[in-house]
Amino acid sequence: DTAVSQTPKYLVTQMGNDKSIKCEQNLGHDTMYWYKQDSKKFLKIMFSYNNKELIINETVPNRFSPKSPDKAHLNLHINSLELGDSAVYFCASSQSTSGFTGELFFGEGSRLTVL
Amino acid sequence: AQSVTQLGSHVSVSEGALVLLRCNYSSSVPPYLFWYVQYPNQGLQLLLKYTSAATLVKGINGFEAEFKKSETSFHLTKPSAHMSDAAEYFCAVSDGHDYKLSFGAGTTVTVRA
C-alpha cells in the first residue's frame, strides 16, 4: 500500500498547455509539500501545506497553484507551461504535531516534459 | 539561512570498500542535519538524521554519520559497500522550525563489482 502516491508518473505536453499533478498520502500526516527536482537533480521546495493551510510559498511563478482539499491531498496545477517547467515534481508529507522533524516521506515523483 | 555543500558529485567504490560521502553545513542556529537516499526512478528516503542528541548517528542499511561542530561537517559512511548502495545521496539541513529542508546538490554513488 503506497504511502505517498502521485499521478501521473509521466506527463508529456506542449508549451502553453495547462496540467495538474495529484498527490495523496495515507500516513495520516498533517503537512504536505511539493518539491521540484531539475535535470541536475537539484531539489527545491515550492510549497507546503499544514492542515490545509499554506505555510510555504517559495519564489515560484504564479502559473503554479497548489490546492489542498483536505489533509491527505495536495494537488499542483500549472498554467501556460514553459520549457523550463520540465522537471521531476515530488510530493512529500510529514507529521508535525511536535514540530518540524525534517523526516519527509516522498512520493515516486512525476516527470513533466514540456515540448 | 541554512545551506549544505556536498563535496564530490560522483563517488565510485568497489564492492566491499568503504563509502565516504562528504557534507559541510552552514547555519546560524544549531542545525538539524539529514541524509536522504534516492534510488533510480524513486522518491527520496530518509537514511538518518541528527537532532542534537548523539553526535554519531546510525541509520538504515548500515550507514552512519558523525556531526562535527568544529568542522561544520556531517559526513556519511558505510564500512562495506554493497551493489544495492548505488544511488543518489542528498545531505540536507533545517533549523527545525520553518518546515524547510535545504538540500545539497547530491552525490551519485556507483559500486563496482
JSON list of C-alpha atoms in Angstrom, two decimals:
[
{"chain": "A", "resi": 1, "resn": "ASP", "atom": "CA", "xyz": [0.00, 0.00, 0.00]},
{"chain": "A", "resi": 2, "resn": "THR", "atom": "CA", "xyz": [1.78, 3.14, -1.25]},
{"chain": "A", "resi": 3, "resn": "ALA", "atom": "CA", "xyz": [2.25, 5.77, 1.47]},
{"chain": "A", "resi": 4, "resn": "VAL", "atom": "CA", "xyz": [2.58, 8.85, -0.79]},
{"chain": "A", "resi": 5, "resn": "SER", "atom": "CA", "xyz": [1.23, 8.38, -4.27]},
{"chain": "A", "resi": 6, "resn": "GLN", "atom": "CA", "xyz": [1.39, 10.79, -7.19]},
{"chain": "A", "resi": 7, "resn": "THR", "atom": "CA", "xyz": [-0.38, 10.73, -10.51]},
{"chain": "A", "resi": 8, "resn": "PRO", "atom": "CA", "xyz": [0.52, 10.80, -13.26]},
{"chain": "A", "resi": 9, "resn": "LYS", "atom": "CA", "xyz": [4.03, 9.39, -13.09]},
{"chain": "A", "resi": 10, "resn": "TYR", "atom": "CA", "xyz": [4.89, 10.73, -16.53]},
{"chain": "A", "resi": 11, "resn": "LEU", "atom": "CA", "xyz": [3.46, 13.75, -18.30]},
{"chain": "A", "resi": 12, "resn": "VAL", "atom": "CA", "xyz": [4.45, 14.93, -21.78]},
{"chain": "A", "resi": 13, "resn": "THR", "atom": "CA", "xyz": [2.77, 18.07, -23.05]},
{"chain": "A", "resi": 14, "resn": "GLN", "atom": "CA", "xyz": [3.12, 21.07, -25.33]},
{"chain": "A", "resi": 15, "resn": "MET", "atom": "CA", "xyz": [4.16, 24.57, -24.30]},
{"chain": "A", "resi": 16, "resn": "GLY", "atom": "CA", "xyz": [1.22, 26.71, -23.32]},
{"chain": "A", "resi": 17, "resn": "ASN", "atom": "CA", "xyz": [-0.92, 23.85, -22.04]},
{"chain": "A", "resi": 18, "resn": "ASP", "atom": "CA", "xyz": [-2.31, 23.56, -18.51]},
{"chain": "A", "resi": 19, "resn": "LYS", "atom": "CA", "xyz": [-1.70, 20.40, -16.48]},
{"chain": "A", "resi": 20, "resn": "SER", "atom": "CA", "xyz": [-2.28, 19.05, -12.98]},
{"chain": "A", "resi": 21, "resn": "ILE", "atom": "CA", "xyz": [-0.45, 16.59, -10.77]},
{"chain": "A", "resi": 22, "resn": "LYS", "atom": "CA", "xyz": [-2.27, 14.93, -7.90]},
{"chain": "A", "resi": 23, "resn": "CYS", "atom": "CA", "xyz": [-0.86, 13.66, -4.62]},
{"chain": "A", "resi": 24, "resn": "GLU", "atom": "CA", "xyz": [-2.38, 11.59, -1.86]},
{"chain": "A", "resi": 25, "resn": "GLN", "atom": "CA", "xyz": [-0.88, 10.31, 1.38]},
{"chain": "A", "resi": 26, "resn": "ASN", "atom": "CA", "xyz": [-2.33, 7.59, 3.60]},
{"chain": "A", "resi": 27, "resn": "LEU", "atom": "CA", "xyz": [0.07, 8.13, 6.53]},
{"chain": "A", "resi": 28, "resn": "GLY", "atom": "CA", "xyz": [-2.24, 10.44, 8.48]},
{"chain": "A", "resi": 29, "resn": "HIS", "atom": "CA", "xyz": [0.32, 13.25, 8.26]},
{"chain": "A", "resi": 30, "resn": "ASP", "atom": "CA", "xyz": [-0.69, 16.87, 8.69]},
{"chain": "A", "resi": 31, "resn": "THR", "atom": "CA", "xyz": [1.87, 18.55, 6.42]},
{"chain": "A", "resi": 32, "resn": "MET", "atom": "CA", "xyz": [2.42, 18.10, 2.70]},
{"chain": "A", "resi": 33, "resn": "TYR", "atom": "CA", "xyz": [4.97, 19.54, 0.29]},
{"chain": "A", "resi": 34, "resn": "TRP", "atom": "CA", "xyz": [5.80, 19.99, -3.37]},
{"chain": "A", "resi": 35, "resn": "TYR", "atom": "CA", "xyz": [9.47, 19.84, -4.37]},
{"chain": "A", "resi": 36, "resn": "LYS", "atom": "CA", "xyz": [10.94, 20.38, -7.83]},
{"chain": "A", "resi": 37, "resn": "GLN", "atom": "CA", "xyz": [13.99, 18.39, -8.95]},
{"chain": "A", "resi": 38, "resn": "ASP", "atom": "CA", "xyz": [15.72, 19.79, -12.01]},
{"chain": "A", "resi": 39, "resn": "SER", "atom": "CA", "xyz": [17.82, 17.99, -14.61]},
{"chain": "A", "resi": 40, "resn": "LYS", "atom": "CA", "xyz": [20.92, 18.29, -12.40]},
{"chain": "A", "resi": 41, "resn": "LYS", "atom": "CA", "xyz": [18.99, 16.60, -9.58]},
{"chain": "A", "resi": 42, "resn": "PHE", "atom": "CA", "xyz": [18.88, 19.78, -7.50]},
{"chain": "A", "resi": 43, "resn": "LEU", "atom": "CA", "xyz": [15.86, 19.76, -5.16]},
{"chain": "A", "resi": 44, "resn": "LYS", "atom": "CA", "xyz": [13.99, 22.89, -4.22]},
{"chain": "A", "resi": 45, "resn": "ILE", "atom": "CA", "xyz": [10.88, 23.32, -2.15]},
{"chain": "A", "resi": 46, "resn": "MET", "atom": "CA", "xyz": [7.96, 25.01, -3.85]},
{"chain": "A", "resi": 47, "resn": "PHE", "atom": "CA", "xyz": [5.01, 24.86, -1.48]},
{"chain": "A", "resi": 48, "resn": "SER", "atom": "CA", "xyz": [3.93, 23.39, 1.83]},
{"chain": "A", "resi": 49, "resn": "TYR", "atom": "CA", "xyz": [0.55, 22.99, 3.49]},
{"chain": "A", "resi": 50, "resn": "ASN", "atom": "CA", "xyz": [-0.06, 22.30, 7.16]},
{"chain": "A", "resi": 51, "resn": "ASN", "atom": "CA", "xyz": [-3.59, 21.21, 7.99]},
{"chain": "A", "resi": 52, "resn": "LYS", "atom": "CA", "xyz": [-4.76, 22.59, 4.63]},
{"chain": "A", "resi": 53, "resn": "GLU", "atom": "CA", "xyz": [-3.16, 25.99, 5.30]},
{"chain": "A", "resi": 54, "resn": "LEU", "atom": "CA", "xyz": [-0.41, 27.27, 3.00]},
{"chain": "A", "resi": 55, "resn": "ILE", "atom": "CA", "xyz": [2.73, 27.77, 5.09]},
{"chain": "A", "resi": 56, "resn": "ILE", "atom": "CA", "xyz": [5.47, 27.85, 2.48]},
{"chain": "A", "resi": 57, "resn": "ASN", "atom": "CA", "xyz": [5.24, 29.60, -0.86]},
{"chain": "A", "resi": 58, "resn": "GLU", "atom": "CA", "xyz": [8.68, 29.98, -2.32]},
{"chain": "A", "resi": 59, "resn": "THR", "atom": "CA", "xyz": [9.51, 32.25, -5.27]},
{"chain": "A", "resi": 60, "resn": "VAL", "atom": "CA", "xyz": [7.52, 30.19, -7.71]},
{"chain": "A", "resi": 61, "resn": "PRO", "atom": "CA", "xyz": [5.81, 31.74, -10.77]},
{"chain": "A", "resi": 62, "resn": "ASN", "atom": "CA", "xyz": [2.12, 32.31, -10.13]},
{"chain": "A", "resi": 63, "resn": "ARG", "atom": "CA", "xyz": [1.40, 29.95, -13.02]},
{"chain": "A", "resi": 64, "resn": "PHE", "atom": "CA", "xyz": [1.86, 27.29, -10.34]},
{"chain": "A", "resi": 65, "resn": "SER", "atom": "CA", "xyz": [-1.09, 26.92, -7.98]},
{"chain": "A", "resi": 66, "resn": "PRO", "atom": "CA", "xyz": [-1.30, 24.33, -5.23]},
{"chain": "A", "resi": 67, "resn": "LYS", "atom": "CA", "xyz": [-4.58, 23.17, -3.74]},
{"chain": "A", "resi": 68, "resn": "SER", "atom": "CA", "xyz": [-5.17, 21.10, -0.65]},
{"chain": "A", "resi": 69, "resn": "PRO", "atom": "CA", "xyz": [-8.79, 19.94, -0.43]},
{"chain": "A", "resi": 70, "resn": "ASP", "atom": "CA", "xyz": [-8.03, 18.00, 2.77]},
{"chain": "A", "resi": 71, "resn": "LYS", "atom": "CA", "xyz": [-5.03, 16.94, 4.85]},
{"chain": "A", "resi": 72, "resn": "ALA", "atom": "CA", "xyz": [-4.46, 13.81, 2.77]},
{"chain": "A", "resi": 73, "resn": "HIS", "atom": "CA", "xyz": [-4.35, 15.50, -0.64]},
{"chain": "A", "resi": 74, "resn": "LEU", "atom": "CA", "xyz": [-2.20, 18.16, -2.25]},
{"chain": "A", "resi": 75, "resn": "ASN", "atom": "CA", "xyz": [-2.54, 18.91, -5.94]},
{"chain": "A", "resi": 76, "resn": "LEU", "atom": "CA", "xyz": [-0.40, 21.08, -8.19]},
{"chain": "A", "resi": 77, "resn": "HIS", "atom": "CA", "xyz": [-1.87, 22.90, -11.16]},
{"chain": "A", "resi": 78, "resn": "ILE", "atom": "CA", "xyz": [0.39, 24.53, -13.72]},
{"chain": "A", "resi": 79, "resn": "ASN", "atom": "CA", "xyz": [-0.90, 27.03, -16.27]},
{"chain": "A", "resi": 80, "resn": "SER", "atom": "CA", "xyz": [0.74, 28.06, -19.54]},
{"chain": "A", "resi": 81, "resn": "LEU", "atom": "CA", "xyz": [3.52, 25.51, -19.35]},
{"chain": "A", "resi": 82, "resn": "GLU", "atom": "CA", "xyz": [7.02, 26.59, -20.40]},
{"chain": "A", "resi": 83, "resn": "LEU", "atom": "CA", "xyz": [10.07, 24.59, -21.46]},
{"chain": "A", "resi": 84, "resn": "GLY", "atom": "CA", "xyz": [11.76, 25.44, -18.15]},
{"chain": "A", "resi": 85, "resn": "ASP", "atom": "CA", "xyz": [8.99, 23.71, -16.23]},
{"chain": "A", "resi": 86, "resn": "SER", "atom": "CA", "xyz": [10.35, 20.36, -17.38]},
{"chain": "A", "resi": 87, "resn": "ALA", "atom": "CA", "xyz": [11.44, 18.59, -14.20]},
{"chain": "A", "resi": 88, "resn": "VAL", "atom": "CA", "xyz": [10.50, 15.88, -11.75]},
{"chain": "A", "resi": 89, "resn": "TYR", "atom": "CA", "xyz": [7.96, 17.09, -9.20]},
{"chain": "A", "resi": 90, "resn": "PHE", "atom": "CA", "xyz": [7.93, 15.32, -5.85]},
{"chain": "A", "resi": 91, "resn": "CYS", "atom": "CA", "xyz": [5.16, 15.34, -3.34]},
{"chain": "A", "resi": 92, "resn": "ALA", "atom": "CA", "xyz": [6.10, 14.65, 0.28]},
{"chain": "A", "resi": 93, "resn": "SER", "atom": "CA", "xyz": [4.44, 14.55, 3.67]},
{"chain": "A", "resi": 94, "resn": "SER", "atom": "CA", "xyz": [5.45, 14.76, 7.31]},
{"chain": "A", "resi": 95, "resn": "GLN", "atom": "CA", "xyz": [3.90, 14.65, 10.74]},
{"chain": "A", "resi": 96, "resn": "SER", "atom": "CA", "xyz": [4.39, 17.96, 12.52]},
{"chain": "A", "resi": 97, "resn": "THR", "atom": "CA", "xyz": [2.29, 17.84, 15.69]},
{"chain": "A", "resi": 98, "resn": "SER", "atom": "CA", "xyz": [5.51, 18.00, 17.74]},
{"chain": "A", "resi": 99, "resn": "GLY", "atom": "CA", "xyz": [7.13, 20.49, 15.42]},
{"chain": "A", "resi": 100, "resn": "PHE", "atom": "CA", "xyz": [9.08, 20.05, 12.21]},
{"chain": "A", "resi": 101, "resn": "THR", "atom": "CA", "xyz": [11.16, 16.84, 12.41]},
{"chain": "A", "resi": 102, "resn": "GLY", "atom": "CA", "xyz": [12.61, 17.01, 8.90]},
{"chain": "A", "resi": 103, "resn": "GLU", "atom": "CA", "xyz": [11.50, 13.44, 8.28]},
{"chain": "A", "resi": 104, "resn": "LEU", "atom": "CA", "xyz": [9.73, 13.65, 4.97]},
{"chain": "A", "resi": 105, "resn": "PHE", "atom": "CA", "xyz": [8.09, 10.79, 3.14]},
{"chain": "A", "resi": 106, "resn": "PHE", "atom": "CA", "xyz": [8.35, 11.24, -0.61]},
{"chain": "A", "resi": 107, "resn": "GLY", "atom": "CA", "xyz": [6.27, 10.00, -3.48]},
{"chain": "A", "resi": 108, "resn": "GLU", "atom": "CA", "xyz": [7.94, 8.47, -6.53]},
{"chain": "A", "resi": 109, "resn": "GLY", "atom": "CA", "xyz": [7.80, 11.68, -8.49]},
{"chain": "A", "resi": 110, "resn": "SER", "atom": "CA", "xyz": [6.01, 12.95, -11.57]},
{"chain": "A", "resi": 111, "resn": "ARG", "atom": "CA", "xyz": [8.27, 13.57, -14.56]},
{"chain": "A", "resi": 112, "resn": "LEU", "atom": "CA", "xyz": [6.97, 16.51, -16.57]},
{"chain": "A", "resi": 113, "resn": "THR", "atom": "CA", "xyz": [8.33, 17.07, -20.06]},
{"chain": "A", "resi": 114, "resn": "VAL", "atom": "CA", "xyz": [7.30, 20.21, -21.91]},
{"chain": "A", "resi": 115, "resn": "LEU", "atom": "CA", "xyz": [7.89, 20.17, -25.68]},
{"chain": "B", "resi": 1, "resn": "ALA", "atom": "CA", "xyz": [19.77, 30.80, 6.47]},
{"chain": "B", "resi": 2, "resn": "GLN", "atom": "CA", "xyz": [20.99, 27.25, 6.32]},
{"chain": "B", "resi": 3, "resn": "SER", "atom": "CA", "xyz": [22.78, 25.53, 3.48]},
{"chain": "B", "resi": 4, "resn": "VAL", "atom": "CA", "xyz": [24.82, 22.40, 2.81]},
{"chain": "B", "resi": 5, "resn": "THR", "atom": "CA", "xyz": [27.66, 21.68, 0.42]},
{"chain": "B", "resi": 6, "resn": "GLN", "atom": "CA", "xyz": [28.33, 18.17, -0.75]},
{"chain": "B", "resi": 7, "resn": "LEU", "atom": "CA", "xyz": [31.91, 17.64, -1.85]},
{"chain": "B", "resi": 8, "resn": "GLY", "atom": "CA", "xyz": [32.13, 15.40, -4.87]},
{"chain": "B", "resi": 9, "resn": "SER", "atom": "CA", "xyz": [29.23, 14.97, -7.25]},
{"chain": "B", "resi": 10, "resn": "HIS", "atom": "CA", "xyz": [30.23, 11.41, -8.04]},
{"chain": "B", "resi": 11, "resn": "VAL", "atom": "CA", "xyz": [31.84, 8.69, -5.94]},
{"chain": "B", "resi": 12, "resn": "SER", "atom": "CA", "xyz": [32.83, 5.29, -7.30]},
{"chain": "B", "resi": 13, "resn": "VAL", "atom": "CA", "xyz": [33.73, 2.47, -4.91]},
{"chain": "B", "resi": 14, "resn": "SER", "atom": "CA", "xyz": [34.42, -1.23, -5.18]},
{"chain": "B", "resi": 15, "resn": "GLU", "atom": "CA", "xyz": [32.04, -3.67, -3.59]},
{"chain": "B", "resi": 16, "resn": "GLY", "atom": "CA", "xyz": [33.17, -4.24, -0.01]},
{"chain": "B", "resi": 17, "resn": "ALA", "atom": "CA", "xyz": [35.10, -0.95, 0.19]},
{"chain": "B", "resi": 18, "resn": "LEU", "atom": "CA", "xyz": [34.41, 1.99, 2.47]},
{"chain": "B", "resi": 19, "resn": "VAL", "atom": "CA", "xyz": [31.84, 4.52, 1.33]},
{"chain": "B", "resi": 20, "resn": "LEU", "atom": "CA", "xyz": [32.53, 8.11, 2.42]},
{"chain": "B", "resi": 21, "resn": "LEU", "atom": "CA", "xyz": [30.29, 10.96, 1.34]},
{"chain": "B", "resi": 22, "resn": "ARG", "atom": "CA", "xyz": [31.16, 14.47, 2.49]},
{"chain": "B", "resi": 23, "resn": "CYS", "atom": "CA", "xyz": [28.78, 17.17, 3.62]},
{"chain": "B", "resi": 24, "resn": "ASN", "atom": "CA", "xyz": [29.55, 20.54, 5.17]},
{"chain": "B", "resi": 25, "resn": "TYR", "atom": "CA", "xyz": [26.85, 22.80, 6.53]},
{"chain": "B", "resi": 26, "resn": "SER", "atom": "CA", "xyz": [26.35, 26.47, 7.17]},
{"chain": "B", "resi": 27, "resn": "SER", "atom": "CA", "xyz": [23.84, 27.51, 9.79]},
{"chain": "B", "resi": 28, "resn": "SER", "atom": "CA", "xyz": [23.28, 30.47, 12.06]},
{"chain": "B", "resi": 29, "resn": "VAL", "atom": "CA", "xyz": [21.47, 28.30, 14.59]},
{"chain": "B", "resi": 30, "resn": "PRO", "atom": "CA", "xyz": [22.08, 24.75, 15.82]},
{"chain": "B", "resi": 31, "resn": "PRO", "atom": "CA", "xyz": [21.24, 22.71, 12.78]},
{"chain": "B", "resi": 32, "resn": "TYR", "atom": "CA", "xyz": [19.17, 19.64, 12.21]},
{"chain": "B", "resi": 33, "resn": "LEU", "atom": "CA", "xyz": [21.03, 17.53, 9.62]},
{"chain": "B", "resi": 34, "resn": "PHE", "atom": "CA", "xyz": [19.83, 14.72, 7.42]},
{"chain": "B", "resi": 35, "resn": "TRP", "atom": "CA", "xyz": [20.96, 12.26, 4.79]},
{"chain": "B", "resi": 36, "resn": "TYR", "atom": "CA", "xyz": [18.45, 11.07, 2.23]},
{"chain": "B", "resi": 37, "resn": "VAL", "atom": "CA", "xyz": [18.91, 8.41, -0.47]},
{"chain": "B", "resi": 38, "resn": "GLN", "atom": "CA", "xyz": [17.23, 8.31, -3.87]},
{"chain": "B", "resi": 39, "resn": "TYR", "atom": "CA", "xyz": [17.28, 5.04, -5.77]},
{"chain": "B", "resi": 40, "resn": "PRO", "atom": "CA", "xyz": [16.77, 5.20, -9.55]},
{"chain": "B", "resi": 41, "resn": "ASN", "atom": "CA", "xyz": [13.29, 6.35, -10.52]},
{"chain": "B", "resi": 42, "resn": "GLN", "atom": "CA", "xyz": [12.15, 6.59, -6.92]},
{"chain": "B", "resi": 43, "resn": "GLY", "atom": "CA", "xyz": [11.46, 9.27, -4.35]},
{"chain": "B", "resi": 44, "resn": "LEU", "atom": "CA", "xyz": [13.83, 10.17, -1.53]},
{"chain": "B", "resi": 45, "resn": "GLN", "atom": "CA", "xyz": [14.05, 8.08, 1.61]},
{"chain": "B", "resi": 46, "resn": "LEU", "atom": "CA", "xyz": [15.45, 9.17, 4.94]},
{"chain": "B", "resi": 47, "resn": "LEU", "atom": "CA", "xyz": [18.72, 7.39, 5.83]},
{"chain": "B", "resi": 48, "resn": "LEU", "atom": "CA", "xyz": [19.43, 9.12, 9.13]},
{"chain": "B", "resi": 49, "resn": "LYS", "atom": "CA", "xyz": [19.12, 12.40, 10.99]},
{"chain": "B", "resi": 50, "resn": "TYR", "atom": "CA", "xyz": [20.99, 14.42, 13.61]},
{"chain": "B", "resi": 51, "resn": "THR", "atom": "CA", "xyz": [18.93, 16.49, 16.02]},
{"chain": "B", "resi": 52, "resn": "SER", "atom": "CA", "xyz": [21.46, 17.46, 18.73]},
{"chain": "B", "resi": 53, "resn": "ALA", "atom": "CA", "xyz": [21.43, 14.21, 20.66]},
{"chain": "B", "resi": 54, "resn": "ALA", "atom": "CA", "xyz": [24.34, 11.81, 19.98]},
{"chain": "B", "resi": 55, "resn": "THR", "atom": "CA", "xyz": [26.93, 13.13, 17.54]},
{"chain": "B", "resi": 56, "resn": "LEU", "atom": "CA", "xyz": [27.34, 9.70, 15.93]},
{"chain": "B", "resi": 57, "resn": "VAL", "atom": "CA", "xyz": [24.10, 8.77, 14.25]},
{"chain": "B", "resi": 58, "resn": "LYS", "atom": "CA", "xyz": [23.27, 5.33, 12.93]},
{"chain": "B", "resi": 59, "resn": "GLY", "atom": "CA", "xyz": [20.85, 4.92, 10.08]},
{"chain": "B", "resi": 60, "resn": "ILE", "atom": "CA", "xyz": [19.35, 2.26, 7.90]},
{"chain": "B", "resi": 61, "resn": "ASN", "atom": "CA", "xyz": [21.27, -0.15, 5.66]},
{"chain": "B", "resi": 62, "resn": "GLY", "atom": "CA", "xyz": [24.48, 0.09, 7.72]},
{"chain": "B", "resi": 63, "resn": "PHE", "atom": "CA", "xyz": [25.08, 3.81, 7.17]},
{"chain": "B", "resi": 64, "resn": "GLU", "atom": "CA", "xyz": [26.20, 6.20, 9.87]},
{"chain": "B", "resi": 65, "resn": "ALA", "atom": "CA", "xyz": [27.16, 9.85, 10.06]},
{"chain": "B", "resi": 66, "resn": "GLU", "atom": "CA", "xyz": [29.11, 11.92, 12.55]},
{"chain": "B", "resi": 67, "resn": "PHE", "atom": "CA", "xyz": [28.28, 15.51, 13.45]},
{"chain": "B", "resi": 68, "resn": "LYS", "atom": "CA", "xyz": [31.43, 17.58, 13.98]},
{"chain": "B", "resi": 69, "resn": "LYS", "atom": "CA", "xyz": [30.64, 21.11, 15.03]},
{"chain": "B", "resi": 70, "resn": "SER", "atom": "CA", "xyz": [34.27, 22.25, 14.89]},
{"chain": "B", "resi": 71, "resn": "GLU", "atom": "CA", "xyz": [34.47, 21.21, 11.24]},
{"chain": "B", "resi": 72, "resn": "THR", "atom": "CA", "xyz": [30.80, 22.06, 10.41]},
{"chain": "B", "resi": 73, "resn": "SER", "atom": "CA", "xyz": [30.62, 18.63, 8.84]},
{"chain": "B", "resi": 74, "resn": "PHE", "atom": "CA", "xyz": [28.20, 15.73, 8.72]},
{"chain": "B", "resi": 75, "resn": "HIS", "atom": "CA", "xyz": [29.93, 13.07, 6.61]},
{"chain": "B", "resi": 76, "resn": "LEU", "atom": "CA", "xyz": [28.17, 9.80, 5.76]},
{"chain": "B", "resi": 77, "resn": "THR", "atom": "CA", "xyz": [30.00, 6.47, 5.88]},
{"chain": "B", "resi": 78, "resn": "LYS", "atom": "CA", "xyz": [29.39, 2.80, 5.36]},
{"chain": "B", "resi": 79, "resn": "PRO", "atom": "CA", "xyz": [32.20, 0.33, 6.11]},
{"chain": "B", "resi": 80, "resn": "SER", "atom": "CA", "xyz": [31.47, -2.07, 3.27]},
{"chain": "B", "resi": 81, "resn": "ALA", "atom": "CA", "xyz": [29.68, -1.08, 0.07]},
{"chain": "B", "resi": 82, "resn": "HIS", "atom": "CA", "xyz": [27.08, -3.33, -1.49]},
{"chain": "B", "resi": 83, "resn": "MET", "atom": "CA", "xyz": [25.85, -3.22, -5.06]},
{"chain": "B", "resi": 84, "resn": "SER", "atom": "CA", "xyz": [22.46, -2.15, -3.76]},
{"chain": "B", "resi": 85, "resn": "ASP", "atom": "CA", "xyz": [24.01, 1.06, -2.37]},
{"chain": "B", "resi": 86, "resn": "ALA", "atom": "CA", "xyz": [24.25, 2.52, -5.88]},
{"chain": "B", "resi": 87, "resn": "ALA", "atom": "CA", "xyz": [22.03, 5.60, -5.67]},
{"chain": "B", "resi": 88, "resn": "GLU", "atom": "CA", "xyz": [21.94, 9.38, -5.30]},
{"chain": "B", "resi": 89, "resn": "TYR", "atom": "CA", "xyz": [22.64, 10.66, -1.80]},
{"chain": "B", "resi": 90, "resn": "PHE", "atom": "CA", "xyz": [21.49, 14.04, -0.52]},
{"chain": "B", "resi": 91, "resn": "CYS", "atom": "CA", "xyz": [22.60, 15.90, 2.57]},
{"chain": "B", "resi": 92, "resn": "ALA", "atom": "CA", "xyz": [20.01, 18.35, 3.96]},
{"chain": "B", "resi": 93, "resn": "VAL", "atom": "CA", "xyz": [19.77, 20.92, 6.73]},
{"chain": "B", "resi": 94, "resn": "SER", "atom": "CA", "xyz": [16.94, 22.57, 8.63]},
{"chain": "B", "resi": 95, "resn": "ASP", "atom": "CA", "xyz": [16.65, 24.99, 11.54]},
{"chain": "B", "resi": 96, "resn": "GLY", "atom": "CA", "xyz": [13.89, 22.78, 12.90]},
{"chain": "B", "resi": 97, "resn": "HIS", "atom": "CA", "xyz": [11.20, 25.43, 12.74]},
{"chain": "B", "resi": 98, "resn": "ASP", "atom": "CA", "xyz": [10.25, 26.70, 9.30]},
{"chain": "B", "resi": 99, "resn": "TYR", "atom": "CA", "xyz": [9.32, 23.40, 7.65]},
{"chain": "B", "resi": 100, "resn": "LYS", "atom": "CA", "xyz": [12.06, 23.88, 5.05]},
{"chain": "B", "resi": 101, "resn": "LEU", "atom": "CA", "xyz": [14.73, 21.37, 4.20]},
{"chain": "B", "resi": 102, "resn": "SER", "atom": "CA", "xyz": [17.64, 22.78, 2.20]},
{"chain": "B", "resi": 103, "resn": "PHE", "atom": "CA", "xyz": [19.22, 20.04, 0.13]},
{"chain": "B", "resi": 104, "resn": "GLY", "atom": "CA", "xyz": [22.74, 19.73, -1.19]},
{"chain": "B", "resi": 105, "resn": "ALA", "atom": "CA", "xyz": [23.41, 19.08, -4.86]},
{"chain": "B", "resi": 106, "resn": "GLY", "atom": "CA", "xyz": [23.63, 15.34, -4.31]},
{"chain": "B", "resi": 107, "resn": "THR", "atom": "CA", "xyz": [26.36, 12.72, -4.74]},
{"chain": "B", "resi": 108, "resn": "THR", "atom": "CA", "xyz": [25.95, 9.83, -7.14]},
{"chain": "B", "resi": 109, "resn": "VAL", "atom": "CA", "xyz": [27.41, 6.59, -5.80]},
{"chain": "B", "resi": 110, "resn": "THR", "atom": "CA", "xyz": [28.34, 3.80, -8.17]},
{"chain": "B", "resi": 111, "resn": "VAL", "atom": "CA", "xyz": [29.54, 0.43, -6.88]},
{"chain": "B", "resi": 112, "resn": "ARG", "atom": "CA", "xyz": [31.95, -1.66, -8.96]},
{"chain": "B", "resi": 113, "resn": "ALA", "atom": "CA", "xyz": [31.82, -5.42, -8.76]}
]
